[in-house]
Structure formats: C-alpha cells, structure tokens
mmCIF file of C-alpha atoms in Angstrom:
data_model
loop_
_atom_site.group_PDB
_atom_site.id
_atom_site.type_symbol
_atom_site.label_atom_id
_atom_site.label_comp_id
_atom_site.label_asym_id
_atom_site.label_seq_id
_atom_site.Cartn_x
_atom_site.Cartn_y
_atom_site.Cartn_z
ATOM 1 C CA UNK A 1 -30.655 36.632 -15.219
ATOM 2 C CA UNK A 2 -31.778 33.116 -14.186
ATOM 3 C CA UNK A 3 -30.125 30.046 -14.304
ATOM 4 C CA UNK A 4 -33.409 28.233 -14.095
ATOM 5 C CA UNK A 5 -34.364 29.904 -17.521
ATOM 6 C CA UNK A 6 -31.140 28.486 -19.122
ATOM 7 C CA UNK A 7 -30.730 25.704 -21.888
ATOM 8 C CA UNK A 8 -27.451 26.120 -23.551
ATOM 9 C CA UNK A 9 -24.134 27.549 -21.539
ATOM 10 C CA UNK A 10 -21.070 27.753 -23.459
ATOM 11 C CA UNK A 11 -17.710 27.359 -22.090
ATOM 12 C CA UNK A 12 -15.288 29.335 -23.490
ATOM 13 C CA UNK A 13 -11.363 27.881 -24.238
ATOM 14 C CA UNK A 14 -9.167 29.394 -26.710
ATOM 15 C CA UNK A 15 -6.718 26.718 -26.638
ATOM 16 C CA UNK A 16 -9.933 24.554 -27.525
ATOM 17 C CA UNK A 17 -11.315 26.585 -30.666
ATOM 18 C CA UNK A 18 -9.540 26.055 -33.593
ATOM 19 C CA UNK A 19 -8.780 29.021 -35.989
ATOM 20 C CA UNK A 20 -11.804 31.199 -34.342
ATOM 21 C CA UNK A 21 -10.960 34.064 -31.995
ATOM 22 C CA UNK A 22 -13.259 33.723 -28.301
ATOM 23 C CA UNK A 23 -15.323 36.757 -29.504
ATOM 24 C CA UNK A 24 -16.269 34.931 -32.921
ATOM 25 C CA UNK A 25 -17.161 32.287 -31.039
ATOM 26 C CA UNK A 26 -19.407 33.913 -28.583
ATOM 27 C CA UNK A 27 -20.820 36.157 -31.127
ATOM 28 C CA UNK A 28 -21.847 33.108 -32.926
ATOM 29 C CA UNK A 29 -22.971 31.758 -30.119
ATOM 30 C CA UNK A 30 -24.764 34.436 -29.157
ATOM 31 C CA UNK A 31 -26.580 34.652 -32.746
ATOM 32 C CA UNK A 32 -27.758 30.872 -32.346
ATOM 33 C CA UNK A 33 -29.513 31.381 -29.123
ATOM 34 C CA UNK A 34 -27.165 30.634 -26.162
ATOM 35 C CA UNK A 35 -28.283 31.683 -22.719
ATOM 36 C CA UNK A 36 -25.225 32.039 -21.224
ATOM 37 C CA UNK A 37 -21.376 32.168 -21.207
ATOM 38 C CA UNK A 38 -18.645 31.511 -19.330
ATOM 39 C CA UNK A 39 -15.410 33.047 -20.028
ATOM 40 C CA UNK A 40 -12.759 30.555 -18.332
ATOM 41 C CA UNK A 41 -9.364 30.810 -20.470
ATOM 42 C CA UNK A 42 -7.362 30.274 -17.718
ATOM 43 C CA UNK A 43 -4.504 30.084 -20.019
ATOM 44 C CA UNK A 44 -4.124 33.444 -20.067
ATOM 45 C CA UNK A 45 -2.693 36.335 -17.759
ATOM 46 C CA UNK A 46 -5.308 38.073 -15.424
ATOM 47 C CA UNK A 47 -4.999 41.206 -17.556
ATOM 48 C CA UNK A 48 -5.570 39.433 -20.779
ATOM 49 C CA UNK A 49 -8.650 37.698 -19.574
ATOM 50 C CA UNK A 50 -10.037 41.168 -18.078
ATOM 51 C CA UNK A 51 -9.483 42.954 -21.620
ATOM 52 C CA UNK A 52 -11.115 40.094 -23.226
ATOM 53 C CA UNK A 53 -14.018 40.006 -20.497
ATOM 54 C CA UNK A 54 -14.850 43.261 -21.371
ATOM 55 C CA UNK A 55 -15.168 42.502 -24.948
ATOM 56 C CA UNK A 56 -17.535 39.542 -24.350
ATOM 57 C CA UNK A 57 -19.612 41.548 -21.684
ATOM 58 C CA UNK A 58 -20.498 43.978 -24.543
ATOM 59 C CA UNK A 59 -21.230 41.387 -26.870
ATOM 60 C CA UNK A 60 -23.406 39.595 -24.387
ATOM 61 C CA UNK A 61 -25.102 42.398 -22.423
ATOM 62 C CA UNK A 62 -26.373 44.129 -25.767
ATOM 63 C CA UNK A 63 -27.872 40.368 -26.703
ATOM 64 C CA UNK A 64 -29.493 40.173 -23.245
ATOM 65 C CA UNK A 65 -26.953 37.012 -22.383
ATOM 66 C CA UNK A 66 -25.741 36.115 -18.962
ATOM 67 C CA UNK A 67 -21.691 36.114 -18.879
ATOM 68 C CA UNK A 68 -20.448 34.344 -16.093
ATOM 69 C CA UNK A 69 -16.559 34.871 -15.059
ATOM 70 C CA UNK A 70 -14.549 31.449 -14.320
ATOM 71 C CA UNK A 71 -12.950 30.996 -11.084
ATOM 72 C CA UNK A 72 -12.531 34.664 -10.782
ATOM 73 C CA UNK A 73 -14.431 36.817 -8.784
ATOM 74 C CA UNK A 74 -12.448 39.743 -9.301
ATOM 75 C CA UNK A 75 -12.796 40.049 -12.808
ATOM 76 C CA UNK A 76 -16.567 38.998 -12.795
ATOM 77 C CA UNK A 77 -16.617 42.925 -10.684
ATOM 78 C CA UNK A 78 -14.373 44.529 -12.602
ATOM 79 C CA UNK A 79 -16.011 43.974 -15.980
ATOM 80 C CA UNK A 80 -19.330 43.650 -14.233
ATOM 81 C CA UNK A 81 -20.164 40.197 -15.446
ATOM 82 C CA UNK A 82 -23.871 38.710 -14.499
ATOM 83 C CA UNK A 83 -21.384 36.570 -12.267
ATOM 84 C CA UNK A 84 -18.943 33.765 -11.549
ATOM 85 C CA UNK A 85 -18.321 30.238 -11.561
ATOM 86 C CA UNK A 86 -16.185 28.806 -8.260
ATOM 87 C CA UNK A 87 -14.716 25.434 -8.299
ATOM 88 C CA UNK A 88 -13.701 23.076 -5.133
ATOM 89 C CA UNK A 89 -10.686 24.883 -4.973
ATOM 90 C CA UNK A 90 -11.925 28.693 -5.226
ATOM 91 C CA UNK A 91 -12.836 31.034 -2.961
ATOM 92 C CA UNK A 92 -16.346 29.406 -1.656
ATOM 93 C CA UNK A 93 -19.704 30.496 -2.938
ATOM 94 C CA UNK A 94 -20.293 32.001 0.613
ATOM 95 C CA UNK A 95 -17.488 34.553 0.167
ATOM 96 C CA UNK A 96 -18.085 35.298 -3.931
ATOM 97 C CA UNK A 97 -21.715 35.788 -2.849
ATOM 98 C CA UNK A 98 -20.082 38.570 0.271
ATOM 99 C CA UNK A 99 -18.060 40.115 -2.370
ATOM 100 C CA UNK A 100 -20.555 40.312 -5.749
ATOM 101 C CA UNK A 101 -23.183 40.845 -4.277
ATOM 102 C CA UNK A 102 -27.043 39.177 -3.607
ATOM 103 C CA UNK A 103 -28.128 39.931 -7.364
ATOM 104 C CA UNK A 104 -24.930 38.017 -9.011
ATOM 105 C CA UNK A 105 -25.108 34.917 -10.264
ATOM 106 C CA UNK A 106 -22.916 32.421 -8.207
ATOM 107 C CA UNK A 107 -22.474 28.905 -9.806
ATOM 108 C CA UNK A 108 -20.067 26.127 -8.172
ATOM 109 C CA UNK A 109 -18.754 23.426 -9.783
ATOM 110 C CA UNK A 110 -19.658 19.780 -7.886
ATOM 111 C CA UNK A 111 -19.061 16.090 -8.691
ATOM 112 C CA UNK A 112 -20.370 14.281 -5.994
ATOM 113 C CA UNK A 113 -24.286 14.807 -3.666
ATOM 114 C CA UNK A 114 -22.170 16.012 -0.958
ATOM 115 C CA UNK A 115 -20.626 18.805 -2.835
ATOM 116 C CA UNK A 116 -23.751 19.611 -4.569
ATOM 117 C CA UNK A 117 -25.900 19.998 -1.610
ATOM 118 C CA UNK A 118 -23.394 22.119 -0.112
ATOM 119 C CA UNK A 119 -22.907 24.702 -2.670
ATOM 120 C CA UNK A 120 -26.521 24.783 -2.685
ATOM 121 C CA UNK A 121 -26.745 25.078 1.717
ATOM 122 C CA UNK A 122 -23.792 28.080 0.876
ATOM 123 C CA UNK A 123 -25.957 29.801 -1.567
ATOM 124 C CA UNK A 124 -25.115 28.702 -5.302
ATOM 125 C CA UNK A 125 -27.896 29.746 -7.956
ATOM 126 C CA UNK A 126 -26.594 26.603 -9.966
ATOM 127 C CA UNK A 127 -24.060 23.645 -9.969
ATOM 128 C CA UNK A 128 -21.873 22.757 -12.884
ATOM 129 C CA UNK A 129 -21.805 18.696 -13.264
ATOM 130 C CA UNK A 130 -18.746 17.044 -15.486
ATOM 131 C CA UNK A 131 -17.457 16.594 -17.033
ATOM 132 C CA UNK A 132 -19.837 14.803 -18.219
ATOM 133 C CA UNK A 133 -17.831 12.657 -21.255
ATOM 134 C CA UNK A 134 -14.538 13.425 -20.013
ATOM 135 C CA UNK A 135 -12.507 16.248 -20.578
ATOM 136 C CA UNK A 136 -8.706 16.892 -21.965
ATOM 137 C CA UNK A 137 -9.133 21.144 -20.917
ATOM 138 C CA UNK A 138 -7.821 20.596 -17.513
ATOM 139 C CA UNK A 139 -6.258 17.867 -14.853
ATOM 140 C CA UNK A 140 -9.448 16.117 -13.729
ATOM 141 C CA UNK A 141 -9.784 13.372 -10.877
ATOM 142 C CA UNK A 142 -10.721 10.052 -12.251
ATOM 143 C CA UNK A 143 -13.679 9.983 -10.082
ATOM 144 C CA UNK A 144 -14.926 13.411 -11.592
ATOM 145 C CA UNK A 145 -13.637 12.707 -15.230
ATOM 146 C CA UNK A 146 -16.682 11.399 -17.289
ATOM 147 C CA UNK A 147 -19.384 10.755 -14.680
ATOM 148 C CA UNK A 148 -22.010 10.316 -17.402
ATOM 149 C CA UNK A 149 -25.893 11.048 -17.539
ATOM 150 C CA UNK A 150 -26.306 8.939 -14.326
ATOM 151 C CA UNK A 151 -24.667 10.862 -11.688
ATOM 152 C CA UNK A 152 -25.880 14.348 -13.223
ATOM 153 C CA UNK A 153 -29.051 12.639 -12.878
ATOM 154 C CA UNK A 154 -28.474 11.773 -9.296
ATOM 155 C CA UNK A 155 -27.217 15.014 -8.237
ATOM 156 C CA UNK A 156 -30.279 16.986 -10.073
ATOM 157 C CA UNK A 157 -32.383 15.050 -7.668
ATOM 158 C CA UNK A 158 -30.265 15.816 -4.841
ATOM 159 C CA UNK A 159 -30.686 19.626 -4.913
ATOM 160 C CA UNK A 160 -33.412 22.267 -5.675
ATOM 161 C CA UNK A 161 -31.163 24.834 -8.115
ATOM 162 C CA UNK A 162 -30.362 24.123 -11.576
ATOM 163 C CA UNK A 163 -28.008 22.085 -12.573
ATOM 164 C CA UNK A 164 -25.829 22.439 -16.382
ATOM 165 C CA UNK A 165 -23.803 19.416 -17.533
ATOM 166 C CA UNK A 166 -20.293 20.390 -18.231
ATOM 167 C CA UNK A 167 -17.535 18.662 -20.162
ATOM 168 C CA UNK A 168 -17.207 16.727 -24.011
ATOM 169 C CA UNK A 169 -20.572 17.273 -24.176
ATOM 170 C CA UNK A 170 -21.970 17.630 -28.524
ATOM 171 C CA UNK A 171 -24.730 17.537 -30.144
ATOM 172 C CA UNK A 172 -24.330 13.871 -30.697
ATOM 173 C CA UNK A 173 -24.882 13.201 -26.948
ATOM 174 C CA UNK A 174 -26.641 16.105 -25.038
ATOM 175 C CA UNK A 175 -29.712 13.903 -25.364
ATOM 176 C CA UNK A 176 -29.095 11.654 -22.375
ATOM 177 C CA UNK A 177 -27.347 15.101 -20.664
ATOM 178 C CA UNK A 178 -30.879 16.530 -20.923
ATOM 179 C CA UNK A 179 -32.590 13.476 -19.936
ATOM 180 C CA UNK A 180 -30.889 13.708 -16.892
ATOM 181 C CA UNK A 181 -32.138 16.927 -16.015
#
C-alpha cells in the first residue's frame, strides 16, 4: 500500500469498455500485473457503484492490489477500499484524510504547480496529472485537457509524492508519460 511502489493504475469507466463488464476488466488487469485501481464510474447511482466496489475490493484485496474509490470517500469506508481519489471540486484531501483515516491512501487530482503543491502541503500520498492526451470521459477545462509529458514533468519536480499520469494515455505513448516521471 504505496503509491511510490506503483507503475500501472487503471481507471475504471464502463461507459469506456466496450463489451467487457468492470470486473473482467479489473480481473484482467489484475492478472497482467496492475498495481492499482480506481473505481470511478460516476455514471452510476451511489448504490450501484458500492455493490460493484465490493466486487472489485475482493478481486483486488485477494491479488494484493490497491483499490482506490473516485471522488467518494464514503464508499472508499464502506467497502473498505485502500482509499480515494479527490478532485478540485471534492471534499479536500485534509478532510478525506480526517474521515479515512492516517493509513488510507489519499490521492488528489492537480493540473497546475499550485494545485500540486497544495494537495501535497494538505497531505496527498499522490497527485493524478491529465489528462495527459486529452480526454472525452468527462467535461475538462481546456487548460487541463491534454497537458502533455511537459507539464507532468514540471509538476513531478514540483512536489516530493508520486505522481501517475492520467487521461488517453496507451501503450503507444506512455513512453514520454514515463519519461516525465
């Protein structure tokens, strides 16, 4: 349970996976060496996304994988995820950190230095960066949509916690992601 140990996080979107049901996914995931998952669908009703959270936190607790709860620090207790993920808009990582706990995981998302260093002064574990290559899952400010390899790179620099590009990211272009740190 260390986001400094991680190489490969998986976002998970239904509305994004094609004929495969969220647990196929993560179970194949899982069987190809991810480190982590986030469950986000935030398509779906607060019940739905408990009952499936407590699928994947079988699935990824019996594999030894960190599951990390989108937005939602409610369900990330309730199901007993590893943690959560807070955005800009969320509840901050001061108060998810008050209500899961010192041993959760508590990543924020963050676009700019400013943001970044300030999750990081409130307590975050890691920052999410992206999207990296632009995204079409969610409403996304211009300035945040696509920041490429250069501003992840920036922002790494900027802080001391690890940092996990987010956003149209394949195995075509993680290279330059990586690069970045």
């Amino acid at each position: 349970m260390n986001p400094s140990n991680w190489r490969t996080y998986l976002v998970t979107q239904a509305s994004l996976s094609g004929d495969r049901t969220t647990p196929e996914i993560v179970r194949a995931a899982v069987d190809g060496g991810v480190d982590a998952v986030q469950l986000r669908e935030k398509e779906t009703s607060a019940r739905s996304r408990y009952e499936l959270g407590l699928e994947l936190r079988e699935l990824t607790a019996e594999a030894g994988v960190d599951l990390i709860v989108n937005d939602r620090v409610d369900i990330a207790r309730a199901i007993d995820a590893d943690g959560v993920h807070v955005g800009q808009s969320d509840l901050s990582v001061a108060v998810a950190r008050d209500l899961l706990g010192s041993d959760a995981i508590v990543g924020c998302s963050a676009s700019t230095v400013a943001e970044a260093r300030e999750a990081e002064a409130d307590g975050a574990d890691y920052l999410g960066v992206g999207a990296v290559y632009g995204t079409s899952s969610k409403d996304v400010d211009p300035d945040e949509d696509g920041v490429g390899p250069e501003r992840i790179a920036t922002i790494a620099d900027s802080v001391s916690i690890p940092t996990v590009g987010i956003g149209g990211i394949t195995a075509d272009n993680a290279r330059p992601v990586v690069d970045a740190g």
